[in-house]
PDB file of C-alpha atoms in Angstrom:
ATOM      1  CA  MET A   1     -17.379  47.665  13.430  1.00  0.00           C
ATOM      2  CA  SER A   2     -15.735  44.187  15.009  1.00  0.00           C
ATOM      3  CA  SER A   3     -16.078  43.025  12.355  1.00  0.00           C
ATOM      4  CA  THR A   4     -14.259  44.789  10.372  1.00  0.00           C
ATOM      5  CA  THR A   5     -11.189  44.177  13.172  1.00  0.00           C
ATOM      6  CA  THR A   6     -12.081  40.772  13.140  1.00  0.00           C
ATOM      7  CA  THR A   7     -11.329  40.411   9.033  1.00  0.00           C
ATOM      8  CA  THR A   8      -8.657  42.718   9.275  1.00  0.00           C
ATOM      9  CA  THR A   9      -7.198  40.662  11.436  1.00  0.00           C
ATOM     10  CA  ALA A  10      -7.929  36.951   9.929  1.00  0.00           C
ATOM     11  CA  THR A  11      -6.746  37.340   7.038  1.00  0.00           C
ATOM     12  CA  ALA A  12      -3.625  39.372   7.837  1.00  0.00           C
ATOM     13  CA  THR A  13      -3.289  35.662  10.557  1.00  0.00           C
ATOM     14  CA  ALA A  14      -3.957  34.481   7.281  1.00  0.00           C
ATOM     15  CA  THR A  15      -1.090  35.453   5.242  1.00  0.00           C
ATOM     16  CA  ALA A  16       1.327  35.724   7.536  1.00  0.00           C
ATOM     17  CA  PRO A  17       2.693  38.800   7.140  1.00  0.00           C
ATOM     18  CA  ILE A  18       6.063  39.883   7.680  1.00  0.00           C
ATOM     19  CA  ALA A  19       6.196  42.160  11.459  1.00  0.00           C
ATOM     20  CA  ARG A  20       8.678  45.197  11.141  1.00  0.00           C
ATOM     21  CA  TYR A  21      10.513  45.206  14.324  1.00  0.00           C
ATOM     22  CA  ILE A  22      12.820  48.567  15.282  1.00  0.00           C
ATOM     23  CA  THR A  23      16.532  48.402  14.462  1.00  0.00           C
ATOM     24  CA  GLN A  24      16.978  52.523  16.292  1.00  0.00           C
ATOM     25  CA  SER A  25      15.634  54.004  18.727  1.00  0.00           C
ATOM     26  CA  VAL A  26      17.108  58.277  19.074  1.00  0.00           C
ATOM     27  CA  SER A  27      15.978  60.114  21.744  1.00  0.00           C
ATOM     28  CA  SER A  28      14.178  63.814  20.888  1.00  0.00           C
ATOM     29  CA  ARG A  29      16.732  67.117  21.273  1.00  0.00           C
ATOM     30  CA  VAL A  30      14.979  69.616  23.037  1.00  0.00           C
ATOM     31  CA  ARG A  31      15.812  73.122  21.054  1.00  0.00           C
ATOM     32  CA  MET A  32      14.905  76.208  20.702  1.00  0.00           C
ATOM     33  CA  ASP A  33      12.550  76.885  17.252  1.00  0.00           C
ATOM     34  CA  GLY A  34      11.661  79.735  15.935  1.00  0.00           C
ATOM     35  CA  VAL A  35      10.974  82.663  18.531  1.00  0.00           C
ATOM     36  CA  GLY A  36      11.677  81.768  21.494  1.00  0.00           C
ATOM     37  CA  ALA A  37      10.008  78.342  20.831  1.00  0.00           C
ATOM     38  CA  LYS A  38      10.125  75.480  22.522  1.00  0.00           C
ATOM     39  CA  VAL A  39      10.901  72.027  20.712  1.00  0.00           C
ATOM     40  CA  TYR A  40      11.622  69.178  21.326  1.00  0.00           C
ATOM     41  CA  ARG A  41      13.491  67.428  17.618  1.00  0.00           C
ATOM     42  CA  ALA A  42      13.179  63.905  16.688  1.00  0.00           C
ATOM     43  CA  ILE A  43      14.091  64.372  12.608  1.00  0.00           C
ATOM     44  CA  GLY A  44      15.931  66.968  11.123  1.00  0.00           C
ATOM     45  CA  GLY A  45      18.508  68.188  13.884  1.00  0.00           C
ATOM     46  CA  ILE A  46      22.896  67.466  13.586  1.00  0.00           C
ATOM     47  CA  LEU A  47      22.422  65.417  17.067  1.00  0.00           C
ATOM     48  CA  SER A  48      19.084  63.278  15.916  1.00  0.00           C
ATOM     49  CA  LEU A  49      17.655  61.350  12.769  1.00  0.00           C
ATOM     50  CA  ARG A  50      19.138  63.882  10.157  1.00  0.00           C
ATOM     51  CA  ASN A  51      15.960  62.877   7.483  1.00  0.00           C
ATOM     52  CA  LEU A  52      14.323  59.565   6.876  1.00  0.00           C
ATOM     53  CA  ASP A  53      12.914  59.734   3.347  1.00  0.00           C
ATOM     54  CA  PRO A  54      10.506  60.909   2.503  1.00  0.00           C
ATOM     55  CA  PHE A  55      10.730  62.735   6.038  1.00  0.00           C
ATOM     56  CA  LEU A  56      13.330  66.088   6.791  1.00  0.00           C
ATOM     57  CA  MET A  57      11.384  67.436  10.156  1.00  0.00           C
ATOM     58  CA  LEU A  58      10.206  65.882  13.502  1.00  0.00           C
ATOM     59  CA  ASN A  59       9.447  68.612  15.671  1.00  0.00           C
ATOM     60  CA  GLU A  60       7.063  67.793  19.437  1.00  0.00           C
ATOM     61  CA  PHE A  61       6.561  71.572  19.355  1.00  0.00           C
ATOM     62  CA  ASP A  62       5.532  72.624  22.739  1.00  0.00           C
ATOM     63  CA  VAL A  63       5.139  77.237  22.773  1.00  0.00           C
ATOM     64  CA  GLN A  64       3.710  79.903  24.767  1.00  0.00           C
ATOM     65  CA  ALA A  65       3.984  83.252  24.603  1.00  0.00           C
ATOM     66  CA  PRO A  66       5.231  85.541  23.541  1.00  0.00           C
ATOM     67  CA  GLY A  67       7.063  82.106  21.412  1.00  0.00           C
ATOM     68  CA  GLY A  68       6.069  80.956  17.824  1.00  0.00           C
ATOM     69  CA  PHE A  69       6.230  81.358  14.108  1.00  0.00           C
ATOM     70  CA  PRO A  70       6.954  84.747  12.784  1.00  0.00           C
ATOM     71  CA  ASP A  71       6.862  85.392   8.721  1.00  0.00           C
ATOM     72  CA  HIS A  72       9.080  83.158   7.302  1.00  0.00           C
ATOM     73  CA  PRO A  73       9.764  81.216   3.976  1.00  0.00           C
ATOM     74  CA  GLN A  74       9.010  77.416   2.974  1.00  0.00           C
ATOM     75  CA  ARG A  75      10.044  76.301  -0.369  1.00  0.00           C
ATOM     76  CA  GLY A  76      10.193  72.342  -1.906  1.00  0.00           C
ATOM     77  CA  PHE A  77       7.551  69.923   0.604  1.00  0.00           C
ATOM     78  CA  GLU A  78       4.941  69.443   2.637  1.00  0.00           C
ATOM     79  CA  THR A  79       4.295  70.959   6.306  1.00  0.00           C
ATOM     80  CA  VAL A  80       1.785  68.961   8.675  1.00  0.00           C
ATOM     81  CA  THR A  81       0.369  70.474  12.058  1.00  0.00           C
ATOM     82  CA  TYR A  82      -1.356  68.603  14.107  1.00  0.00           C
ATOM     83  CA  MET A  83      -2.765  69.894  17.587  1.00  0.00           C
ATOM     84  CA  LEU A  84      -2.078  67.991  20.549  1.00  0.00           C
ATOM     85  CA  ASP A  85      -3.635  70.715  23.307  1.00  0.00           C
ATOM     86  CA  GLY A  86      -4.053  74.314  22.899  1.00  0.00           C
ATOM     87  CA  GLU A  87      -4.025  76.466  20.040  1.00  0.00           C
ATOM     88  CA  PHE A  88      -2.217  78.163  17.056  1.00  0.00           C
ATOM     89  CA  LEU A  89      -3.085  81.070  14.320  1.00  0.00           C
ATOM     90  CA  HIS A  90      -1.700  80.615  11.268  1.00  0.00           C
ATOM     91  CA  GLU A  91      -1.195  83.296   8.241  1.00  0.00           C
ATOM     92  CA  ASP A  92       0.209  83.186   4.936  1.00  0.00           C
ATOM     93  CA  PHE A  93       0.878  86.061   1.670  1.00  0.00           C
ATOM     94  CA  LYS A  94      -2.206  84.696  -0.204  1.00  0.00           C
ATOM     95  CA  GLY A  95      -4.545  85.870   2.304  1.00  0.00           C
ATOM     96  CA  HIS A  96      -5.288  82.481   4.287  1.00  0.00           C
ATOM     97  CA  LYS A  97      -5.189  82.549   7.909  1.00  0.00           C
ATOM     98  CA  GLY A  98      -6.886  80.490  10.410  1.00  0.00           C
ATOM     99  CA  ARG A  99      -7.369  78.210  14.216  1.00  0.00           C
ATOM    100  CA  ILE A 100      -5.979  74.949  14.510  1.00  0.00           C
ATOM    101  CA  GLY A 101      -7.123  73.173  18.356  1.00  0.00           C
ATOM    102  CA  PRO A 102      -6.978  70.635  19.882  1.00  0.00           C
ATOM    103  CA  GLY A 103      -7.030  67.278  17.324  1.00  0.00           C
ATOM    104  CA  ASP A 104      -7.227  69.797  14.621  1.00  0.00           C
ATOM    105  CA  LEU A 105      -4.689  68.832  11.339  1.00  0.00           C
ATOM    106  CA  GLN A 106      -3.761  71.143   8.629  1.00  0.00           C
ATOM    107  CA  TRP A 107      -1.836  69.791   6.189  1.00  0.00           C
ATOM    108  CA  MET A 108      -0.132  72.862   4.303  1.00  0.00           C
ATOM    109  CA  SER A 109       2.037  71.524   0.706  1.00  0.00           C
ATOM    110  CA  ALA A 110       4.176  74.725   0.584  1.00  0.00           C
ATOM    111  CA  ALA A 111       5.383  73.331  -2.555  1.00  0.00           C
ATOM    112  CA  LYS A 112       6.746  76.743  -4.898  1.00  0.00           C
ATOM    113  CA  GLY A 113       6.731  79.267  -1.964  1.00  0.00           C
ATOM    114  CA  ILE A 114       4.849  79.482   0.705  1.00  0.00           C
ATOM    115  CA  VAL A 115       5.264  82.904   3.458  1.00  0.00           C
ATOM    116  CA  HIS A 116       3.723  82.453   6.666  1.00  0.00           C
ATOM    117  CA  ALA A 117       3.042  82.700  10.177  1.00  0.00           C
ATOM    118  CA  GLU A 118       2.534  80.378  13.167  1.00  0.00           C
ATOM    119  CA  ILE A 119       1.523  81.743  16.874  1.00  0.00           C
ATOM    120  CA  PRO A 120      -0.244  80.972  19.799  1.00  0.00           C
ATOM    121  CA  ALA A 121      -3.440  82.217  19.798  1.00  0.00           C
ATOM    122  CA  SER A 122      -2.606  83.064  24.045  1.00  0.00           C
ATOM    123  CA  ASN A 123      -1.199  82.407  27.222  1.00  0.00           C
ATOM    124  CA  SER A 124      -1.563  79.297  27.761  1.00  0.00           C
ATOM    125  CA  LYS A 125       0.853  76.250  26.469  1.00  0.00           C
ATOM    126  CA  ALA A 126       0.714  75.251  22.169  1.00  0.00           C
ATOM    127  CA  HIS A 127       1.947  71.679  22.132  1.00  0.00           C
ATOM    128  CA  GLY A 128       1.143  69.031  18.655  1.00  0.00           C
ATOM    129  CA  LEU A 129       4.013  67.881  16.044  1.00  0.00           C
ATOM    130  CA  GLN A 130       4.705  68.689  13.036  1.00  0.00           C
ATOM    131  CA  LEU A 131       6.346  66.613  10.449  1.00  0.00           C
ATOM    132  CA  TRP A 132       8.272  68.380   6.911  1.00  0.00           C
ATOM    133  CA  VAL A 133       7.044  65.783   3.949  1.00  0.00           C
ATOM    134  CA  ASN A 134       9.611  65.753   1.246  1.00  0.00           C
ATOM    135  CA  LEU A 135       7.617  66.599  -2.394  1.00  0.00           C
ATOM    136  CA  SER A 136       9.888  64.983  -4.974  1.00  0.00           C
ATOM    137  CA  LYS A 137      11.267  67.252  -8.044  1.00  0.00           C
ATOM    138  CA  LYS A 138       7.804  67.201 -10.532  1.00  0.00           C
ATOM    139  CA  ASP A 139       6.503  68.440  -7.256  1.00  0.00           C
ATOM    140  CA  LYS A 140       8.136  70.887  -5.465  1.00  0.00           C
ATOM    141  CA  MET A 141       6.842  73.706  -8.105  1.00  0.00           C
ATOM    142  CA  SER A 142       3.559  72.981  -7.796  1.00  0.00           C
ATOM    143  CA  GLU A 143       1.301  75.887  -6.056  1.00  0.00           C
ATOM    144  CA  PRO A 144       0.955  75.587  -2.548  1.00  0.00           C
ATOM    145  CA  ASN A 145      -2.388  74.288  -0.906  1.00  0.00           C
ATOM    146  CA  TYR A 146      -4.232  73.645   2.234  1.00  0.00           C
ATOM    147  CA  GLN A 147      -6.200  70.438   3.082  1.00  0.00           C
ATOM    148  CA  GLU A 148      -7.135  71.163   7.001  1.00  0.00           C
ATOM    149  CA  PHE A 149     -10.034  69.300   8.902  1.00  0.00           C
ATOM    150  CA  PRO A 150     -10.564  70.021  12.761  1.00  0.00           C
ATOM    151  CA  SER A 151     -10.439  66.838  14.571  1.00  0.00           C
ATOM    152  CA  GLU A 152     -14.418  65.818  14.564  1.00  0.00           C
ATOM    153  CA  GLN A 153     -13.758  65.774  10.974  1.00  0.00           C
ATOM    154  CA  ILE A 154     -10.312  63.037  11.350  1.00  0.00           C
ATOM    155  CA  LYS A 155     -11.789  59.949  10.914  1.00  0.00           C
ATOM    156  CA  GLN A 156     -11.707  57.638  13.611  1.00  0.00           C
ATOM    157  CA  VAL A 157     -11.861  54.109  14.913  1.00  0.00           C
ATOM    158  CA  SER A 158     -11.434  51.947  18.000  1.00  0.00           C
ATOM    159  CA  PRO A 159     -11.354  47.843  16.953  1.00  0.00           C
ATOM    160  CA  GLU A 160     -11.818  47.133  21.217  1.00  0.00           C
ATOM    161  CA  GLU A 161     -11.691  48.607  23.896  1.00  0.00           C
ATOM    162  CA  GLY A 162      -9.165  50.620  24.915  1.00  0.00           C
ATOM    163  CA  ILE A 163      -7.667  50.947  21.680  1.00  0.00           C
ATOM    164  CA  THR A 164      -8.467  54.572  19.635  1.00  0.00           C
ATOM    165  CA  ILE A 165      -6.887  55.079  16.995  1.00  0.00           C
ATOM    166  CA  LYS A 166      -7.241  58.371  14.493  1.00  0.00           C
ATOM    167  CA  VAL A 167      -5.905  58.165  11.238  1.00  0.00           C
ATOM    168  CA  ILE A 168      -4.683  60.909  10.277  1.00  0.00           C
ATOM    169  CA  ALA A 169      -2.981  59.763   6.977  1.00  0.00           C
ATOM    170  CA  GLY A 170      -3.483  56.704   5.283  1.00  0.00           C
ATOM    171  CA  GLU A 171      -5.740  54.053   6.539  1.00  0.00           C
ATOM    172  CA  SER A 172      -5.877  52.027   9.668  1.00  0.00           C
ATOM    173  CA  TYR A 173      -7.618  48.970  10.455  1.00  0.00           C
ATOM    174  CA  GLY A 174     -10.209  49.193   7.098  1.00  0.00           C
ATOM    175  CA  VAL A 175     -10.720  53.269   8.086  1.00  0.00           C
ATOM    176  CA  GLN A 176      -9.671  55.429   5.084  1.00  0.00           C
ATOM    177  CA  SER A 177      -8.222  59.476   5.364  1.00  0.00           C
ATOM    178  CA  PRO A 178      -9.827  61.508   3.221  1.00  0.00           C
ATOM    179  CA  VAL A 179      -6.458  63.298   3.316  1.00  0.00           C
ATOM    180  CA  MET A 180      -4.517  63.604   0.122  1.00  0.00           C
ATOM    181  CA  THR A 181      -0.559  63.264  -0.262  1.00  0.00           C
ATOM    182  CA  ARG A 182       1.804  63.932  -2.842  1.00  0.00           C
ATOM    183  CA  THR A 183       3.914  62.255  -1.323  1.00  0.00           C
ATOM    184  CA  PRO A 184       2.569  58.784  -0.526  1.00  0.00           C
ATOM    185  CA  THR A 185       1.904  58.444   3.598  1.00  0.00           C
ATOM    186  CA  MET A 186       0.898  57.252   6.114  1.00  0.00           C
ATOM    187  CA  PHE A 187       0.107  58.868   9.474  1.00  0.00           C
ATOM    188  CA  ILE A 188      -1.670  57.061  12.724  1.00  0.00           C
ATOM    189  CA  ASP A 189      -2.099  58.719  15.870  1.00  0.00           C
ATOM    190  CA  VAL A 190      -2.648  55.399  18.533  1.00  0.00           C
ATOM    191  CA  LYS A 191      -3.896  55.581  22.362  1.00  0.00           C
ATOM    192  CA  LEU A 192      -3.650  52.286  23.821  1.00  0.00           C
ATOM    193  CA  LYS A 193      -4.635  50.679  27.377  1.00  0.00           C
ATOM    194  CA  LYS A 194      -2.173  48.664  29.087  1.00  0.00           C
ATOM    195  CA  GLY A 195      -1.983  45.140  27.943  1.00  0.00           C
ATOM    196  CA  LYS A 196      -3.712  46.466  24.842  1.00  0.00           C
ATOM    197  CA  LYS A 197      -2.117  45.094  21.175  1.00  0.00           C
ATOM    198  CA  ILE A 198      -2.536  46.042  17.490  1.00  0.00           C
ATOM    199  CA  GLU A 199      -0.930  45.206  14.587  1.00  0.00           C
ATOM    200  CA  GLN A 200      -1.213  48.060  12.387  1.00  0.00           C
ATOM    201  CA  ILE A 201      -0.378  47.673   8.514  1.00  0.00           C
ATOM    202  CA  ILE A 202       1.839  49.228   6.418  1.00  0.00           C
ATOM    203  CA  PRO A 203       3.320  48.755   3.417  1.00  0.00           C
ATOM    204  CA  GLU A 204       5.724  46.991   2.575  1.00  0.00           C
ATOM    205  CA  ASN A 205       7.710  49.715   0.028  1.00  0.00           C
ATOM    206  CA  TYR A 206       7.631  52.158   3.224  1.00  0.00           C
ATOM    207  CA  ALA A 207      10.048  54.019   5.171  1.00  0.00           C
ATOM    208  CA  GLY A 208       8.764  54.733   7.775  1.00  0.00           C
ATOM    209  CA  PHE A 209       9.621  55.374  12.099  1.00  0.00           C
ATOM    210  CA  ILE A 210       6.867  55.357  15.780  1.00  0.00           C
ATOM    211  CA  TYR A 211       7.041  58.540  17.917  1.00  0.00           C
ATOM    212  CA  THR A 212       6.236  58.162  20.975  1.00  0.00           C
ATOM    213  CA  ILE A 213       4.059  60.358  22.517  1.00  0.00           C
ATOM    214  CA  ALA A 214       3.172  59.515  26.701  1.00  0.00           C
ATOM    215  CA  GLY A 215       3.307  56.817  28.854  1.00  0.00           C
ATOM    216  CA  THR A 216       5.324  53.114  27.728  1.00  0.00           C
ATOM    217  CA  ALA A 217       4.965  50.237  25.159  1.00  0.00           C
ATOM    218  CA  VAL A 218       6.662  47.688  23.549  1.00  0.00           C
ATOM    219  CA  TYR A 219       6.642  48.454  19.733  1.00  0.00           C
ATOM    220  CA  GLY A 220       7.939  46.106  16.551  1.00  0.00           C
ATOM    221  CA  GLY A 221       7.651  43.147  19.434  1.00  0.00           C
ATOM    222  CA  ASN A 222      11.451  44.384  20.357  1.00  0.00           C
ATOM    223  CA  LYS A 223      11.397  47.526  22.084  1.00  0.00           C
ATOM    224  CA  TYR A 224      10.580  48.288  25.143  1.00  0.00           C
ATOM    225  CA  SER A 225      10.272  52.000  24.592  1.00  0.00           C
ATOM    226  CA  ASP A 226       9.089  55.753  26.961  1.00  0.00           C
ATOM    227  CA  SER A 227       7.806  58.409  25.760  1.00  0.00           C
ATOM    228  CA  ARG A 228      10.177  60.837  23.824  1.00  0.00           C
ATOM    229  CA  ASN A 229      11.837  58.674  21.464  1.00  0.00           C
ATOM    230  CA  THR A 230      12.159  58.194  17.777  1.00  0.00           C
ATOM    231  CA  LEU A 231      12.138  54.914  16.664  1.00  0.00           C
ATOM    232  CA  VAL A 232      13.127  53.796  13.193  1.00  0.00           C
ATOM    233  CA  LEU A 233      11.005  51.111  11.418  1.00  0.00           C
ATOM    234  CA  SER A 234      13.074  47.509   9.713  1.00  0.00           C
ATOM    235  CA  ASN A 235      13.187  47.886   6.206  1.00  0.00           C
ATOM    236  CA  ASN A 236      12.708  43.465   5.581  1.00  0.00           C
ATOM    237  CA  GLY A 237       9.542  44.127   3.284  1.00  0.00           C
ATOM    238  CA  GLY A 238       7.003  43.729   7.036  1.00  0.00           C
ATOM    239  CA  THR A 239       3.438  44.519   6.707  1.00  0.00           C
ATOM    240  CA  VAL A 240       2.171  44.400  10.177  1.00  0.00           C
ATOM    241  CA  VAL A 241       3.857  46.859  12.971  1.00  0.00           C
ATOM    242  CA  PRO A 242       3.532  45.329  16.721  1.00  0.00           C
ATOM    243  CA  VAL A 243       2.515  46.899  19.488  1.00  0.00           C
ATOM    244  CA  GLU A 244       2.206  45.913  23.066  1.00  0.00           C
ATOM    245  CA  SER A 245       1.191  48.950  25.632  1.00  0.00           C
ATOM    246  CA  THR A 246       2.823  48.210  29.531  1.00  0.00           C
ATOM    247  CA  SER A 247       0.655  51.704  30.884  1.00  0.00           C
ATOM    248  CA  ASP A 248      -2.328  52.575  30.454  1.00  0.00           C
ATOM    249  CA  ASP A 249      -1.096  56.032  28.768  1.00  0.00           C
ATOM    250  CA  CYS A 250       0.612  55.182  26.407  1.00  0.00           C
ATOM    251  CA  HIS A 251       0.410  57.312  23.324  1.00  0.00           C
ATOM    252  CA  PHE A 252       1.763  57.445  19.240  1.00  0.00           C
ATOM    253  CA  VAL A 253       1.690  58.040  15.957  1.00  0.00           C
ATOM    254  CA  VAL A 254       2.763  55.935  13.126  1.00  0.00           C
ATOM    255  CA  ILE A 255       4.532  57.205  10.058  1.00  0.00           C
ATOM    256  CA  ALA A 256       5.414  56.436   7.212  1.00  0.00           C
ATOM    257  CA  GLY A 257       6.362  57.133   3.640  1.00  0.00           C
ATOM    258  CA  LYS A 258       7.426  55.895   0.298  1.00  0.00           C
ATOM    259  CA  PRO A 259      10.742  56.813  -0.640  1.00  0.00           C
ATOM    260  CA  ILE A 260      11.416  59.404  -2.755  1.00  0.00           C
ATOM    261  CA  ASN A 261      14.867  58.748  -3.697  1.00  0.00           C
ATOM    262  CA  GLU A 262      16.313  62.066  -4.609  1.00  0.00           C
ATOM    263  CA  PRO A 263      19.424  64.321  -3.754  1.00  0.00           C
ATOM    264  CA  ILE A 264      18.046  65.990  -0.642  1.00  0.00           C
ATOM    265  CA  VAL A 265      19.843  70.022  -1.190  1.00  0.00           C
ATOM    266  CA  GLN A 266      18.881  71.307   2.394  1.00  0.00           C
ATOM    267  CA  HIS A 267      19.116  74.559   3.372  1.00  0.00           C
ATOM    268  CA  GLY A 268      16.705  76.034   6.031  1.00  0.00           C
ATOM    269  CA  PRO A 269      12.866  76.485   4.954  1.00  0.00           C
ATOM    270  CA  PHE A 270      14.022  75.783   1.180  1.00  0.00           C
ATOM    271  CA  VAL A 271      14.336  72.193   0.146  1.00  0.00           C
ATOM    272  CA  MET A 272      15.398  71.511  -3.435  1.00  0.00           C
ATOM    273  CA  ASN A 273      17.185  68.417  -5.547  1.00  0.00           C
ATOM    274  CA  THR A 274      20.461  70.662  -5.671  1.00  0.00           C
ATOM    275  CA  GLN A 275      22.160  73.671  -5.754  1.00  0.00           C
ATOM    276  CA  GLN A 276      21.402  76.429  -8.147  1.00  0.00           C
ATOM    277  CA  GLU A 277      18.325  75.252  -7.285  1.00  0.00           C
ATOM    278  CA  ILE A 278      18.702  76.740  -3.944  1.00  0.00           C
ATOM    279  CA  TYR A 279      20.308  79.954  -4.836  1.00  0.00           C
ATOM    280  CA  GLN A 280      17.457  80.193  -7.005  1.00  0.00           C
ATOM    281  CA  ALA A 281      14.771  80.221  -4.161  1.00  0.00           C
ATOM    282  CA  PHE A 282      16.993  83.060  -2.079  1.00  0.00           C
ATOM    283  CA  MET A 283      16.567  84.274  -4.839  1.00  0.00           C
ATOM    284  CA  ASP A 284      12.852  84.637  -6.032  1.00  0.00           C
ATOM    285  CA  TYR A 285      12.271  85.255  -2.303  1.00  0.00           C
ATOM    286  CA  GLN A 286      13.869  87.845  -1.858  1.00  0.00           C
ATOM    287  CA  GLN A 287      13.174  89.665  -5.685  1.00  0.00           C
ATOM    288  CA  GLY A 288       9.334  88.498  -5.311  1.00  0.00           C
ATOM    289  CA  ARG A 289       8.933  86.318  -8.059  1.00  0.00           C
ATOM    290  CA  ASN A 290       8.117  82.585  -8.944  1.00  0.00           C
ATOM    291  CA  GLY A 291       5.737  81.808  -6.447  1.00  0.00           C
ATOM    292  CA  PHE A 292       6.993  84.222  -4.280  1.00  0.00           C
ATOM    293  CA  GLU A 293       5.155  87.714  -5.407  1.00  0.00           C
ATOM    294  CA  GLY A 294       4.498  89.970  -3.160  1.00  0.00           C
ATOM    295  CA  ALA A 295       6.529  88.201  -0.394  1.00  0.00           C
ATOM    296  CA  PRO A 296       9.543  90.996   0.318  1.00  0.00           C
ATOM    297  CA  GLU A 297       6.600  93.560   1.502  1.00  0.00           C
ATOM    298  CA  TRP A 298       4.334  91.343   2.930  1.00  0.00           C
ATOM    299  CA  THR A 299       4.513  91.265   7.352  1.00  0.00           C
ATOM    300  CA  SER A 300       1.793  89.357   8.924  1.00  0.00           C
ATOM    301  CA  SER A 301      -1.004  91.041  11.072  1.00  0.00           C
ATOM    302  CA  ILE A 302      -0.155  88.240  14.086  1.00  0.00           C
ATOM    303  CA  ARG A 303       3.415  88.418  14.019  1.00  0.00           C
ATOM    304  CA  ASP A 304       4.005  90.920  16.376  1.00  0.00           C
ATOM    305  CA  ARG A 305       0.665  89.554  18.634  1.00  0.00           C
ATOM    306  CA  TRP A 306       2.656  89.180  21.427  1.00  0.00           C
ATOM    307  CA  SER A 307       5.561  91.701  21.835  1.00  0.00           C
ATOM    308  CA  SER A 308       5.970  93.789  24.429  1.00  0.00           C
TER     309      SER A 308
END
């Protein structure tokens, strides 16, 4: 493991990489979503970043029963649910169901259509991140699919003591995630002890950001930040993101992807390229066709789990 780190560092030094710096810092806004579910909206709100191609939304959710996200449709994008604490139940109208707990990952491609529910599995808080990744026009009407990984199957790397990295998607310090991304995406979870430094490699054509979960650090060499802030990375052709921790509980994610550069028309849970396609999505959902077969009459078995 140490030899891999040495090789990566030596290569980066030899090629004198350009560092990405922070161009904007946006504090997350607390809002209620779903049914009584508290979220910290980082991307996708009127007062936060509207979107950051190819990303449509990022929520840090902190939900306790009876709050949750009961039956709702989606089309045209992917949702990435990464649990930090607690457990969520999931069920969709095609019969797929399961439970995700601390450190687990669910990468769901809604594509042409999914109707599903996400509900806390117990009275304890369910805490995690949910990212919405846009799909290109050629992928929006693909068949839905899931990629699910329990925490023990998520690739990890520790370049040195005091640095723990989980590779949700993409690559870090020579370790590659098995997650397939229709929209090229990297999602790296990092924990650092005080004084520790990393340089996360990032493709020069990716747009991205850092979301701070806990602790403090200097990000991009120019921005000190505490928790629950979205730090937008510069588009300067840089290929590394430097971070130096200033606390023992520094925890953040680096998320970046290749911009799609297509029109975005969004109405709630439907994200397409034209207004006409949005109208069509509503008609398909209401009439149970073109990917929403069976949706009008479907009710999840977990929707009323916490109803009094």
